[in-house]
């Protein structure tokens, strides 16, 4: 039976991945921030819970000890506070800490390593993003993710470790931070209050977090390697998304498009081209 060490196991994405692994009978070693242990569901498949005040400050040796007996690592944890994470210097801590994790996995003899990246690693001005689109990160967040991908895609295979890198697009779903678009829409509409939006003409690739987690679990338990776009491949405008949600409340008139100015640097289209094999 495969044993998977999962970082970020209580987060927006990680908690769904944990649920999916347990449902498939996989032994899991969840890694969580100290105090979050109570949010890990009780299951005979949870081998043990690893906690730390800050996993990105842990040493190579600490990680090697935690990865003993582990077959696969799924590294989800990262600093992701809405409105702050894109430009935060904490991305440098996440990058350095993730490299320590990778070095520890080599020492422990882990066989497979699955990292979580972002569509923002790409040159997003291209619009339709296949894995062949050049990388051109424009923020510290995207740059740190791209740097980790570049380093590990060369180094881990040289250490006989399979490496897969799942680039996420626009995820939404239950448990999402209320400061993000979809929760904001539900919050305002449920109260019968106006929703202030931009023009809504931006085309995006939205995917429910539960479906994204299902894809990541399948990838982790497969032999797929290299960069993988975890996306829907279905173009939809922000306006269309907002209208669909508003229709659930029969309150489309509350949507105030144009109440906020469009961001002039916001790309017109960010659409993923899926390349995963399920």
PDB file of C-alpha atoms in Angstrom:
ATOM      1  CA  UNK A   1       0.000   0.000   0.000  1.00  0.00           C
ATOM      2  CA  UNK A   2       1.279   3.456  -0.921  1.00  0.00           C
ATOM      3  CA  UNK A   3       2.090   5.908   1.876  1.00  0.00           C
ATOM      4  CA  UNK A   4       1.702   9.592   0.990  1.00  0.00           C
ATOM      5  CA  UNK A   5       3.035  12.542   2.966  1.00  0.00           C
ATOM      6  CA  UNK A   6       0.722  15.504   2.323  1.00  0.00           C
ATOM      7  CA  UNK A   7       1.628  19.058   3.304  1.00  0.00           C
ATOM      8  CA  UNK A   8      -1.096  21.671   3.721  1.00  0.00           C
ATOM      9  CA  UNK A   9      -3.511  18.885   4.621  1.00  0.00           C
ATOM     10  CA  UNK A  10      -6.092  21.164   6.274  1.00  0.00           C
ATOM     11  CA  UNK A  11      -6.069  23.911   3.631  1.00  0.00           C
ATOM     12  CA  UNK A  12      -8.526  24.773   0.857  1.00  0.00           C
ATOM     13  CA  UNK A  13      -6.952  22.354  -1.644  1.00  0.00           C
ATOM     14  CA  UNK A  14      -5.081  20.020   0.689  1.00  0.00           C
ATOM     15  CA  UNK A  15      -8.126  19.049   2.733  1.00  0.00           C
ATOM     16  CA  UNK A  16      -9.853  17.776  -0.426  1.00  0.00           C
ATOM     17  CA  UNK A  17      -6.766  15.886  -1.489  1.00  0.00           C
ATOM     18  CA  UNK A  18      -6.608  14.275   1.961  1.00  0.00           C
ATOM     19  CA  UNK A  19     -10.236  13.226   1.668  1.00  0.00           C
ATOM     20  CA  UNK A  20      -9.617  11.766  -1.791  1.00  0.00           C
ATOM     21  CA  UNK A  21      -6.555   9.800  -0.690  1.00  0.00           C
ATOM     22  CA  UNK A  22      -8.350   8.336   2.325  1.00  0.00           C
ATOM     23  CA  UNK A  23     -11.328   7.370   0.142  1.00  0.00           C
ATOM     24  CA  UNK A  24      -8.980   5.404  -2.080  1.00  0.00           C
ATOM     25  CA  UNK A  25      -7.488   3.516   0.856  1.00  0.00           C
ATOM     26  CA  UNK A  26      -4.123   5.247   0.698  1.00  0.00           C
ATOM     27  CA  UNK A  27      -2.092   5.589   3.909  1.00  0.00           C
ATOM     28  CA  UNK A  28      -1.553   9.291   4.562  1.00  0.00           C
ATOM     29  CA  UNK A  29       0.820  11.279   6.739  1.00  0.00           C
ATOM     30  CA  UNK A  30      -0.778  14.752   6.939  1.00  0.00           C
ATOM     31  CA  UNK A  31       1.538  17.672   7.717  1.00  0.00           C
ATOM     32  CA  UNK A  32      -0.227  20.605   9.376  1.00  0.00           C
ATOM     33  CA  UNK A  33       0.498  23.790  11.294  1.00  0.00           C
ATOM     34  CA  UNK A  34       0.566  23.305  15.048  1.00  0.00           C
ATOM     35  CA  UNK A  35      -2.960  23.613  16.436  1.00  0.00           C
ATOM     36  CA  UNK A  36      -4.585  22.363  13.231  1.00  0.00           C
ATOM     37  CA  UNK A  37      -4.364  18.673  14.166  1.00  0.00           C
ATOM     38  CA  UNK A  38      -8.037  18.647  15.224  1.00  0.00           C
ATOM     39  CA  UNK A  39      -9.072  19.441  11.643  1.00  0.00           C
ATOM     40  CA  UNK A  40      -7.622  16.199  10.287  1.00  0.00           C
ATOM     41  CA  UNK A  41     -10.501  13.708  10.001  1.00  0.00           C
ATOM     42  CA  UNK A  42     -10.185  10.537  12.058  1.00  0.00           C
ATOM     43  CA  UNK A  43      -9.428   7.585   9.782  1.00  0.00           C
ATOM     44  CA  UNK A  44      -7.559   4.310   9.997  1.00  0.00           C
ATOM     45  CA  UNK A  45      -5.758   5.447   6.845  1.00  0.00           C
ATOM     46  CA  UNK A  46      -4.186   8.425   8.614  1.00  0.00           C
ATOM     47  CA  UNK A  47      -0.942   6.809   9.697  1.00  0.00           C
ATOM     48  CA  UNK A  48       0.207   9.705  11.868  1.00  0.00           C
ATOM     49  CA  UNK A  49      -0.105  13.483  11.973  1.00  0.00           C
ATOM     50  CA  UNK A  50       2.974  15.673  11.697  1.00  0.00           C
ATOM     51  CA  UNK A  51       2.724  19.217  13.041  1.00  0.00           C
ATOM     52  CA  UNK A  52       5.050  22.210  13.034  1.00  0.00           C
ATOM     53  CA  UNK A  53       4.770  25.898  13.971  1.00  0.00           C
ATOM     54  CA  UNK A  54       6.102  26.671  10.479  1.00  0.00           C
ATOM     55  CA  UNK A  55       7.055  23.891   8.082  1.00  0.00           C
ATOM     56  CA  UNK A  56       9.007  26.345   5.926  1.00  0.00           C
ATOM     57  CA  UNK A  57      11.487  26.863   8.760  1.00  0.00           C
ATOM     58  CA  UNK A  58      12.157  23.159   9.278  1.00  0.00           C
ATOM     59  CA  UNK A  59      15.540  21.642   8.427  1.00  0.00           C
ATOM     60  CA  UNK A  60      16.491  19.070   5.822  1.00  0.00           C
ATOM     61  CA  UNK A  61      17.095  16.576   8.624  1.00  0.00           C
ATOM     62  CA  UNK A  62      13.656  17.203  10.127  1.00  0.00           C
ATOM     63  CA  UNK A  63      12.022  16.508   6.772  1.00  0.00           C
ATOM     64  CA  UNK A  64      14.110  13.380   6.238  1.00  0.00           C
ATOM     65  CA  UNK A  65      12.800  12.039   9.545  1.00  0.00           C
ATOM     66  CA  UNK A  66       9.170  12.834   8.688  1.00  0.00           C
ATOM     67  CA  UNK A  67       9.492  11.200   5.262  1.00  0.00           C
ATOM     68  CA  UNK A  68      10.845   7.909   6.571  1.00  0.00           C
ATOM     69  CA  UNK A  69       8.727   5.114   5.128  1.00  0.00           C
ATOM     70  CA  UNK A  70       6.933   7.465   2.714  1.00  0.00           C
ATOM     71  CA  UNK A  71       6.546   6.528  -0.961  1.00  0.00           C
ATOM     72  CA  UNK A  72       5.084   9.769  -2.374  1.00  0.00           C
ATOM     73  CA  UNK A  73       5.095  13.406  -1.309  1.00  0.00           C
ATOM     74  CA  UNK A  74       2.306  15.791  -2.326  1.00  0.00           C
ATOM     75  CA  UNK A  75       3.447  19.300  -1.453  1.00  0.00           C
ATOM     76  CA  UNK A  76       0.462  21.648  -1.289  1.00  0.00           C
ATOM     77  CA  UNK A  77       1.368  24.009   1.562  1.00  0.00           C
ATOM     78  CA  UNK A  78       2.250  27.602   0.623  1.00  0.00           C
ATOM     79  CA  UNK A  79       1.478  31.111   1.846  1.00  0.00           C
ATOM     80  CA  UNK A  80      -1.796  32.099   0.125  1.00  0.00           C
ATOM     81  CA  UNK A  81      -3.530  34.949   1.968  1.00  0.00           C
ATOM     82  CA  UNK A  82      -5.843  36.706  -0.546  1.00  0.00           C
ATOM     83  CA  UNK A  83      -4.745  40.215  -1.417  1.00  0.00           C
ATOM     84  CA  UNK A  84      -1.251  39.661  -0.048  1.00  0.00           C
ATOM     85  CA  UNK A  85       0.283  36.430  -1.301  1.00  0.00           C
ATOM     86  CA  UNK A  86       1.151  37.509  -4.831  1.00  0.00           C
ATOM     87  CA  UNK A  87       3.690  40.127  -3.753  1.00  0.00           C
ATOM     88  CA  UNK A  88       4.649  38.852  -0.300  1.00  0.00           C
ATOM     89  CA  UNK A  89       8.257  38.202   0.716  1.00  0.00           C
ATOM     90  CA  UNK A  90       6.921  35.092   2.450  1.00  0.00           C
ATOM     91  CA  UNK A  91       7.134  33.423  -0.953  1.00  0.00           C
ATOM     92  CA  UNK A  92      10.907  33.374  -0.481  1.00  0.00           C
ATOM     93  CA  UNK A  93      10.447  31.475   2.807  1.00  0.00           C
ATOM     94  CA  UNK A  94       8.126  29.020   1.063  1.00  0.00           C
ATOM     95  CA  UNK A  95      10.668  28.478  -1.705  1.00  0.00           C
ATOM     96  CA  UNK A  96      13.565  27.886   0.681  1.00  0.00           C
ATOM     97  CA  UNK A  97      11.482  25.623   2.922  1.00  0.00           C
ATOM     98  CA  UNK A  98      10.225  23.619  -0.037  1.00  0.00           C
ATOM     99  CA  UNK A  99      13.792  22.989  -1.173  1.00  0.00           C
ATOM    100  CA  UNK A 100      14.569  21.679   2.316  1.00  0.00           C
ATOM    101  CA  UNK A 101      11.598  19.339   2.005  1.00  0.00           C
ATOM    102  CA  UNK A 102      12.851  18.107  -1.368  1.00  0.00           C
ATOM    103  CA  UNK A 103      16.334  17.463  -0.001  1.00  0.00           C
ATOM    104  CA  UNK A 104      14.847  15.592   2.943  1.00  0.00           C
ATOM    105  CA  UNK A 105      12.805  13.371   0.650  1.00  0.00           C
ATOM    106  CA  UNK A 106      15.941  12.364  -1.224  1.00  0.00           C
ATOM    107  CA  UNK A 107      17.627  11.339   2.015  1.00  0.00           C
ATOM    108  CA  UNK A 108      14.516   9.368   3.059  1.00  0.00           C
ATOM    109  CA  UNK A 109      14.321   7.474  -0.241  1.00  0.00           C
ATOM    110  CA  UNK A 110      10.937   8.805  -1.395  1.00  0.00           C
ATOM    111  CA  UNK A 111      10.021   7.489  -4.861  1.00  0.00           C
ATOM    112  CA  UNK A 112       7.641  10.177  -6.176  1.00  0.00           C
ATOM    113  CA  UNK A 113       7.220  13.934  -5.606  1.00  0.00           C
ATOM    114  CA  UNK A 114       4.151  15.945  -6.660  1.00  0.00           C
ATOM    115  CA  UNK A 115       4.264  19.724  -6.347  1.00  0.00           C
ATOM    116  CA  UNK A 116       1.518  22.313  -6.730  1.00  0.00           C
ATOM    117  CA  UNK A 117       2.210  25.198  -9.081  1.00  0.00           C
ATOM    118  CA  UNK A 118       0.152  27.972 -10.661  1.00  0.00           C
ATOM    119  CA  UNK A 119      -0.969  29.093 -14.085  1.00  0.00           C
ATOM    120  CA  UNK A 120       0.740  32.410 -13.304  1.00  0.00           C
ATOM    121  CA  UNK A 121       4.102  30.776 -13.933  1.00  0.00           C
ATOM    122  CA  UNK A 122       3.302  31.049 -17.643  1.00  0.00           C
ATOM    123  CA  UNK A 123       3.456  34.038 -19.975  1.00  0.00           C
ATOM    124  CA  UNK A 124      -0.243  34.693 -19.379  1.00  0.00           C
ATOM    125  CA  UNK A 125      -0.380  37.251 -22.206  1.00  0.00           C
ATOM    126  CA  UNK A 126      -0.566  34.226 -24.536  1.00  0.00           C
ATOM    127  CA  UNK A 127      -4.138  33.550 -23.343  1.00  0.00           C
ATOM    128  CA  UNK A 128      -4.468  29.841 -24.121  1.00  0.00           C
ATOM    129  CA  UNK A 129      -1.932  28.134 -21.914  1.00  0.00           C
ATOM    130  CA  UNK A 130      -0.540  24.736 -22.810  1.00  0.00           C
ATOM    131  CA  UNK A 131       2.492  23.324 -21.017  1.00  0.00           C
ATOM    132  CA  UNK A 132       4.561  24.426 -24.031  1.00  0.00           C
ATOM    133  CA  UNK A 133       3.930  28.123 -23.341  1.00  0.00           C
ATOM    134  CA  UNK A 134       7.123  29.773 -22.014  1.00  0.00           C
ATOM    135  CA  UNK A 135       7.329  30.639 -18.340  1.00  0.00           C
ATOM    136  CA  UNK A 136       7.199  34.352 -17.528  1.00  0.00           C
ATOM    137  CA  UNK A 137       6.246  34.895 -13.882  1.00  0.00           C
ATOM    138  CA  UNK A 138       5.374  38.497 -13.016  1.00  0.00           C
ATOM    139  CA  UNK A 139       5.056  38.316  -9.223  1.00  0.00           C
ATOM    140  CA  UNK A 140       7.156  36.949  -6.344  1.00  0.00           C
ATOM    141  CA  UNK A 141       4.526  34.222  -5.870  1.00  0.00           C
ATOM    142  CA  UNK A 142       4.668  33.029  -9.461  1.00  0.00           C
ATOM    143  CA  UNK A 143       8.446  33.472  -9.564  1.00  0.00           C
ATOM    144  CA  UNK A 144       8.958  31.343  -6.459  1.00  0.00           C
ATOM    145  CA  UNK A 145       6.714  28.611  -7.834  1.00  0.00           C
ATOM    146  CA  UNK A 146       8.470  28.676 -11.215  1.00  0.00           C
ATOM    147  CA  UNK A 147      11.883  28.583  -9.523  1.00  0.00           C
ATOM    148  CA  UNK A 148      10.898  25.548  -7.461  1.00  0.00           C
ATOM    149  CA  UNK A 149       9.570  23.794 -10.557  1.00  0.00           C
ATOM    150  CA  UNK A 150      12.705  24.530 -12.573  1.00  0.00           C
ATOM    151  CA  UNK A 151      15.062  23.355  -9.847  1.00  0.00           C
ATOM    152  CA  UNK A 152      13.198  20.176  -8.925  1.00  0.00           C
ATOM    153  CA  UNK A 153      12.316  19.143 -12.491  1.00  0.00           C
ATOM    154  CA  UNK A 154      16.042  18.746 -13.119  1.00  0.00           C
ATOM    155  CA  UNK A 155      17.284  17.621  -9.716  1.00  0.00           C
ATOM    156  CA  UNK A 156      14.734  15.094  -8.458  1.00  0.00           C
ATOM    157  CA  UNK A 157      14.829  12.855 -11.561  1.00  0.00           C
ATOM    158  CA  UNK A 158      18.634  12.845 -11.240  1.00  0.00           C
ATOM    159  CA  UNK A 159      18.059  11.387  -7.771  1.00  0.00           C
ATOM    160  CA  UNK A 160      15.763   8.674  -9.184  1.00  0.00           C
ATOM    161  CA  UNK A 161      12.598  10.399  -7.913  1.00  0.00           C
ATOM    162  CA  UNK A 162       9.594  10.762 -10.227  1.00  0.00           C
ATOM    163  CA  UNK A 163       8.495  14.389 -10.406  1.00  0.00           C
ATOM    164  CA  UNK A 164       5.103  15.836 -11.373  1.00  0.00           C
ATOM    165  CA  UNK A 165       4.072  19.494 -11.137  1.00  0.00           C
ATOM    166  CA  UNK A 166       0.352  20.353 -11.055  1.00  0.00           C
ATOM    167  CA  UNK A 167      -0.365  23.923 -12.183  1.00  0.00           C
ATOM    168  CA  UNK A 168      -3.675  25.166 -10.793  1.00  0.00           C
ATOM    169  CA  UNK A 169      -5.898  27.698 -12.521  1.00  0.00           C
ATOM    170  CA  UNK A 170      -8.922  29.467 -10.982  1.00  0.00           C
ATOM    171  CA  UNK A 171     -10.301  27.247  -8.234  1.00  0.00           C
ATOM    172  CA  UNK A 172     -13.488  27.851  -6.282  1.00  0.00           C
ATOM    173  CA  UNK A 173     -15.686  25.852  -3.931  1.00  0.00           C
ATOM    174  CA  UNK A 174     -16.683  25.076  -0.385  1.00  0.00           C
ATOM    175  CA  UNK A 175     -14.302  26.449   2.221  1.00  0.00           C
ATOM    176  CA  UNK A 176     -12.940  29.167  -0.041  1.00  0.00           C
ATOM    177  CA  UNK A 177     -11.742  32.365   1.629  1.00  0.00           C
ATOM    178  CA  UNK A 178     -14.627  34.863   1.791  1.00  0.00           C
ATOM    179  CA  UNK A 179     -12.450  37.576   0.257  1.00  0.00           C
ATOM    180  CA  UNK A 180     -12.380  35.792  -3.089  1.00  0.00           C
ATOM    181  CA  UNK A 181     -14.827  36.320  -5.959  1.00  0.00           C
ATOM    182  CA  UNK A 182     -17.252  33.392  -5.653  1.00  0.00           C
ATOM    183  CA  UNK A 183     -17.761  33.664  -1.866  1.00  0.00           C
ATOM    184  CA  UNK A 184     -18.210  37.427  -2.279  1.00  0.00           C
ATOM    185  CA  UNK A 185     -20.941  36.820  -4.839  1.00  0.00           C
ATOM    186  CA  UNK A 186     -22.768  34.353  -2.597  1.00  0.00           C
ATOM    187  CA  UNK A 187     -22.430  36.606   0.447  1.00  0.00           C
ATOM    188  CA  UNK A 188     -23.868  39.679  -1.256  1.00  0.00           C
ATOM    189  CA  UNK A 189     -26.608  37.872  -3.154  1.00  0.00           C
ATOM    190  CA  UNK A 190     -27.755  35.903  -0.109  1.00  0.00           C
ATOM    191  CA  UNK A 191     -28.230  39.186   1.735  1.00  0.00           C
ATOM    192  CA  UNK A 192     -29.983  40.810  -1.211  1.00  0.00           C
ATOM    193  CA  UNK A 193     -27.221  43.383  -1.534  1.00  0.00           C
ATOM    194  CA  UNK A 194     -25.583  44.785  -4.661  1.00  0.00           C
ATOM    195  CA  UNK A 195     -22.478  43.139  -6.073  1.00  0.00           C
ATOM    196  CA  UNK A 196     -19.919  45.596  -7.397  1.00  0.00           C
ATOM    197  CA  UNK A 197     -17.939  44.098 -10.266  1.00  0.00           C
ATOM    198  CA  UNK A 198     -15.692  45.085 -13.148  1.00  0.00           C
ATOM    199  CA  UNK A 199     -16.940  44.789 -16.731  1.00  0.00           C
ATOM    200  CA  UNK A 200     -16.748  40.994 -16.339  1.00  0.00           C
ATOM    201  CA  UNK A 201     -15.456  40.463 -19.872  1.00  0.00           C
ATOM    202  CA  UNK A 202     -12.342  38.630 -18.691  1.00  0.00           C
ATOM    203  CA  UNK A 203     -12.232  35.007 -19.846  1.00  0.00           C
ATOM    204  CA  UNK A 204     -11.068  32.574 -17.198  1.00  0.00           C
ATOM    205  CA  UNK A 205     -10.667  28.853 -16.530  1.00  0.00           C
ATOM    206  CA  UNK A 206     -12.695  28.056 -13.402  1.00  0.00           C
ATOM    207  CA  UNK A 207     -12.648  24.640 -11.750  1.00  0.00           C
ATOM    208  CA  UNK A 208     -14.284  23.359  -8.557  1.00  0.00           C
ATOM    209  CA  UNK A 209     -11.674  22.575  -5.932  1.00  0.00           C
ATOM    210  CA  UNK A 210     -13.143  19.088  -5.361  1.00  0.00           C
ATOM    211  CA  UNK A 211     -12.593  18.223  -9.030  1.00  0.00           C
ATOM    212  CA  UNK A 212      -9.083  19.678  -8.926  1.00  0.00           C
ATOM    213  CA  UNK A 213      -8.299  17.523  -5.887  1.00  0.00           C
ATOM    214  CA  UNK A 214      -9.637  14.429  -7.638  1.00  0.00           C
ATOM    215  CA  UNK A 215      -7.319  15.108 -10.578  1.00  0.00           C
ATOM    216  CA  UNK A 216      -4.314  15.684  -8.309  1.00  0.00           C
ATOM    217  CA  UNK A 217      -4.945  12.442  -6.414  1.00  0.00           C
ATOM    218  CA  UNK A 218      -5.135  10.506  -9.674  1.00  0.00           C
ATOM    219  CA  UNK A 219      -1.905  12.125 -10.876  1.00  0.00           C
ATOM    220  CA  UNK A 220      -0.140  11.395  -7.586  1.00  0.00           C
ATOM    221  CA  UNK A 221      -1.062   7.719  -7.764  1.00  0.00           C
ATOM    222  CA  UNK A 222      -0.127   7.429 -11.437  1.00  0.00           C
ATOM    223  CA  UNK A 223       3.173   7.561 -13.301  1.00  0.00           C
ATOM    224  CA  UNK A 224       2.521  10.920 -14.980  1.00  0.00           C
ATOM    225  CA  UNK A 225       5.522  13.212 -14.860  1.00  0.00           C
ATOM    226  CA  UNK A 226       6.469  16.776 -15.630  1.00  0.00           C
ATOM    227  CA  UNK A 227       4.204  19.848 -15.747  1.00  0.00           C
ATOM    228  CA  UNK A 228       0.458  19.191 -15.771  1.00  0.00           C
ATOM    229  CA  UNK A 229      -2.325  21.747 -16.166  1.00  0.00           C
ATOM    230  CA  UNK A 230      -5.069  21.089 -13.620  1.00  0.00           C
ATOM    231  CA  UNK A 231      -7.847  23.022 -15.304  1.00  0.00           C
ATOM    232  CA  UNK A 232     -11.237  22.693 -16.987  1.00  0.00           C
ATOM    233  CA  UNK A 233     -10.195  23.821 -20.457  1.00  0.00           C
ATOM    234  CA  UNK A 234     -13.599  25.542 -20.672  1.00  0.00           C
ATOM    235  CA  UNK A 235     -13.627  29.321 -21.308  1.00  0.00           C
ATOM    236  CA  UNK A 236     -16.119  31.371 -19.314  1.00  0.00           C
ATOM    237  CA  UNK A 237     -16.281  35.104 -18.662  1.00  0.00           C
ATOM    238  CA  UNK A 238     -16.415  36.478 -15.149  1.00  0.00           C
ATOM    239  CA  UNK A 239     -19.778  37.950 -16.151  1.00  0.00           C
ATOM    240  CA  UNK A 240     -21.164  34.552 -17.128  1.00  0.00           C
ATOM    241  CA  UNK A 241     -19.973  33.025 -13.878  1.00  0.00           C
ATOM    242  CA  UNK A 242     -21.534  35.814 -11.836  1.00  0.00           C
ATOM    243  CA  UNK A 243     -24.819  35.545 -13.729  1.00  0.00           C
ATOM    244  CA  UNK A 244     -25.016  31.786 -13.172  1.00  0.00           C
ATOM    245  CA  UNK A 245     -24.570  32.265  -9.445  1.00  0.00           C
ATOM    246  CA  UNK A 246     -27.030  35.165  -9.379  1.00  0.00           C
ATOM    247  CA  UNK A 247     -29.615  33.008 -11.162  1.00  0.00           C
ATOM    248  CA  UNK A 248     -29.519  30.596  -8.201  1.00  0.00           C
ATOM    249  CA  UNK A 249     -30.868  33.474  -6.124  1.00  0.00           C
ATOM    250  CA  UNK A 250     -33.042  34.899  -8.944  1.00  0.00           C
ATOM    251  CA  UNK A 251     -31.292  38.223  -8.331  1.00  0.00           C
ATOM    252  CA  UNK A 252     -29.400  39.065 -11.503  1.00  0.00           C
ATOM    253  CA  UNK A 253     -30.372  42.717 -11.091  1.00  0.00           C
ATOM    254  CA  UNK A 254     -28.032  42.953  -8.097  1.00  0.00           C
ATOM    255  CA  UNK A 255     -24.992  42.487 -10.330  1.00  0.00           C
ATOM    256  CA  UNK A 256     -23.465  45.905 -11.017  1.00  0.00           C
ATOM    257  CA  UNK A 257     -20.978  45.391 -13.818  1.00  0.00           C
ATOM    258  CA  UNK A 258     -18.646  48.317 -14.337  1.00  0.00           C
ATOM    259  CA  UNK A 259     -18.987  49.516 -10.739  1.00  0.00           C
ATOM    260  CA  UNK A 260     -15.296  48.752 -10.371  1.00  0.00           C
ATOM    261  CA  UNK A 261     -12.655  49.724 -12.898  1.00  0.00           C
ATOM    262  CA  UNK A 262     -11.018  46.989 -14.909  1.00  0.00           C
ATOM    263  CA  UNK A 263      -7.388  46.352 -14.034  1.00  0.00           C
ATOM    264  CA  UNK A 264      -5.459  47.525 -17.087  1.00  0.00           C
ATOM    265  CA  UNK A 265      -2.830  44.822 -16.557  1.00  0.00           C
ATOM    266  CA  UNK A 266      -5.417  42.076 -16.120  1.00  0.00           C
ATOM    267  CA  UNK A 267      -5.151  39.651 -19.079  1.00  0.00           C
ATOM    268  CA  UNK A 268      -8.191  39.311 -21.334  1.00  0.00           C
ATOM    269  CA  UNK A 269      -7.933  35.505 -21.260  1.00  0.00           C
ATOM    270  CA  UNK A 270      -6.376  32.889 -18.990  1.00  0.00           C
ATOM    271  CA  UNK A 271      -7.438  29.491 -20.297  1.00  0.00           C
ATOM    272  CA  UNK A 272      -5.737  26.198 -19.575  1.00  0.00           C
ATOM    273  CA  UNK A 273      -5.170  23.393 -22.055  1.00  0.00           C
ATOM    274  CA  UNK A 274      -5.506  20.147 -20.032  1.00  0.00           C
ATOM    275  CA  UNK A 275      -2.829  17.487 -20.484  1.00  0.00           C
ATOM    276  CA  UNK A 276      -3.564  15.096 -17.620  1.00  0.00           C
ATOM    277  CA  UNK A 277      -4.410  11.457 -18.262  1.00  0.00           C
ATOM    278  CA  UNK A 278      -7.162  10.020 -16.058  1.00  0.00           C
TER     279      UNK A 278
END
